[in-house]
Every structure is written in structure tokens, then in C-alpha cells.
Phi, psi and omega in degrees: 000115183286136182209159183233138192289141167242216177302144176280129193241353185189141174225138183226182184285341179228007177214159165235143180252142171229162174259140195232160172232148167272106208302313181293306195257348189079357177312143174247126173219188184260141178232122178247129193229140169204159183306141173321303183294001188233021193255017182318308190276335183286326179281336169286317183294333183295305187296340165279328193266340174290348183266343193238153197208107179199148186275007162248027158240122184316133184289145182262136188231017168100182179207155177196188191234115191255156164246121203225139167041038166072018171234147173273138192235135162256137199240143172232113179264131196230173182281151179265131173257109182283337179279004180086215173266165177302320188290338175288318190295315187303309170302308178292346180260032177069012191089000163204162183253154175286169195284345181280335177273318173295339169277339181289308185285333171284346179269331175291317173302323173290323186288329180285329172291319170304320184289299183313305173308315176288344168275006182086011193236129178246129193292313174086358179188042167310118174189169184298343182261009175248021172239122179258144178258117176247206189282341184259003186128190161294139180227146175281130175227181178042097182259041187289333189250003176307152160208154175274151179240101194229185188293332183259351181290158171266118172285355167267002193276348185213104175242122177209189188125193173235127201297323173306335188244007175288146179280151169307328173291331178289313179304336171280325176105018188272299189206151176222105188211205193298335188276355176279337163320307195287310178308303185297331175310304185302316179299320186284341169302305185296327178296311184311312181275352171247332192075011180250165166292166181287341178248063196275355187258017186225122176257343186274124178302325181288327185284318197286320182295317177302314176300304174301306183297311194244337200275348167092002180278171174219154163323157183263130187270129188292154188278336194278001180275153194291156181301334172301310190282317178308316174289334180288318178305311181292344178277332180294312196250032170292126178293328173270108192304346176290332175276329192305129182290152172282155162322295182318312171305304192288340168303345169249018179275146176309333182294339178254349186312307180274016171287132182231125187265123184282110187289343171240045172294123174287107176274342180270156164200195204268359183288163186276139196294135178242204173204185194288014180235031185294119181300335197277339182283122182314318195268349201255357186286107181264134176236108195260130180276138183261349187212135179302004188234009178275172187299340180263007167282080184308331185292310193257344186250298188297318186272003194254018188222171175283163182304337186285298180317309182303336186261347173287314183300315189294334169258020188269352189283148169286344183276347163295131179294181185292107172279004171273357168268139174308313197298001174233023171298145180240155175269139185253139183212136187278123176277356189284117179250045170278328178305129193275132180260000000 
């Protein structure tokens, strides 16, 4: 398919997202691009996307390699989301969403997770900046941290995601599976309700990881939410992953029982579109590992020591930006691609 690259709509540390147009049909889509020599992680994401098909997961449009400015570029083509990310919607709604919108988006995110989990895929990085808002509603995007979960896999082999949204077992470096997505969903609901991170009063990364891993605490659920909403979030934020509710259980929770989706609901507005790599969002800046031997090769370094040492190693690289500011929170990704997809 011949296509034309348009304006840049998002930038990350290792990829750029542009608006693109098909020359023949005029169809608009998004293209996530990186130099071919650094495209290992993007190619891994492509292997996930091309095998998935759900109205609640961003659609795959193909991939190709182009020559631009004397560089070979690897391009992952995806569905275009004119309303941007869930975080963009929250900002346009003065920092918080009403209960009806929270129910609507929660229902759709859960349906996306149901599809992924039934497909044997854990997303591993659910958060507002990885949820795109299209004309039909919320869709899960950015599978750069995703992993396949099966009975033979070593669940400690790949640990990734955004620290603020990590479940206790992930912060400890023990396991990352379907239950971790449920914890992250609970954090995302808090994000929708408050416009803030799930741990708003802590900025030091070591403190956050220790808080999640060892304090016994959970993120604070906003008081203004209904009793049913609070109970729903509490089922997501069980510190013991065995007690955490599954997607199937949550879809039957009373909080969503009377949910009714309005087909003509206007999810779009006149604001300029953004994308899953909106650089201005504090927790969407991504630093991806590009060689098996750097600080984010978590299988050989982060997971080879006790929990205290693992968290220390996680924060000890000179490549990590200034972690004291909310706007520099990063997504951690393991670059080991030996796992068969």
C-alpha cells in the first residue's frame, strides 16, 4: 500500500507516531516509526498486533520498510484515534471524568482485556496513555510490553510496564501475568476519577516501588465514588493476586451491571488529535532497552537478586532520566526477544 506521511502526532524515546494517508483510498491511519536498526521492540509489537482482532484493541493496518532521509525506517501501521488517549480526554474534562464515562470506558477496557487474556496475552502496561479513544470508544493500544502467558512460560522472565501502575508482585519482581493487568485497571480508574496518578503524593521512584511492594497499602480510592464503584476498584486492587478478581468476574460486578452504552455517544471533540506516544504526559515517556546487556535486561540483572537489590538495579542506570519529576516517569521494557510469539 502506497501511503503519505503527515504531521507528527506523538514522540517517544525510540519511536515517532505520525498521521498518514493511503494514496489510493484516502484512508487515514497512524504509523509508528523507528530506524530499522533499532526496530526490534517495534517488530515484536507488530507480531502481537497482527495476530489480534477485537473492537476493543487498536486495529493493525500492516507494516513496511521505507527509505527516508537516507535512513531505512520500520513502520507499524495502526488505526488512527482522532480523540487521542484516555489521558487527553481526562484533561479536556477538567481533570476528571463523570461516573457515566468511567463506567463506559471501564467496560470497554475490560472487554479488551477479556479478549487479550482469552488469547493468552497479558498487556503488562495498562494505563491512561495506552488507551486510545476512537469514535466507537476506548481501545487498548501499545503492546510493547505484552507477553504470552502459558503453563510452560517462566512468568519472571519478562518484567515491564510503568512503575506507578505496577502490581505488588511485579514490583517485587516475582511474577507478571493477567492479574497484574487487573491491578493496573484499578489504578487507571483512579486516574479517570481524579486526573492524578494512583500514588500522587510520592515522587521518588524507590519510595514508590517499596510502597507498592512492601507497605501493605493500596492506592486511595476517591471518596466521591459510589459504594459499588469503590467495591469494584477494591476487587482490582487486592494485594494478593490470588484474591484479585478476574475480567470475567468484574464484567458481572454490580458497578457495571446496569451499564448501557449509548451508540451515538460523541467520543470525539474538536481538540487536536494526539496518540499513544503523547510526549507531554508524565507517565507515557518510554525508555526502551535496545541491547540484551543494558540496565533493562531484567531477566539477567533485575531478577537475579533479592527484591531490594532488584529495585536498586532498576534505578541505577545513567540512562534513566531525572526520576524526581513526575513528567519523567518511564515505561520499562525488556528487549529480550527470544520468547516465541
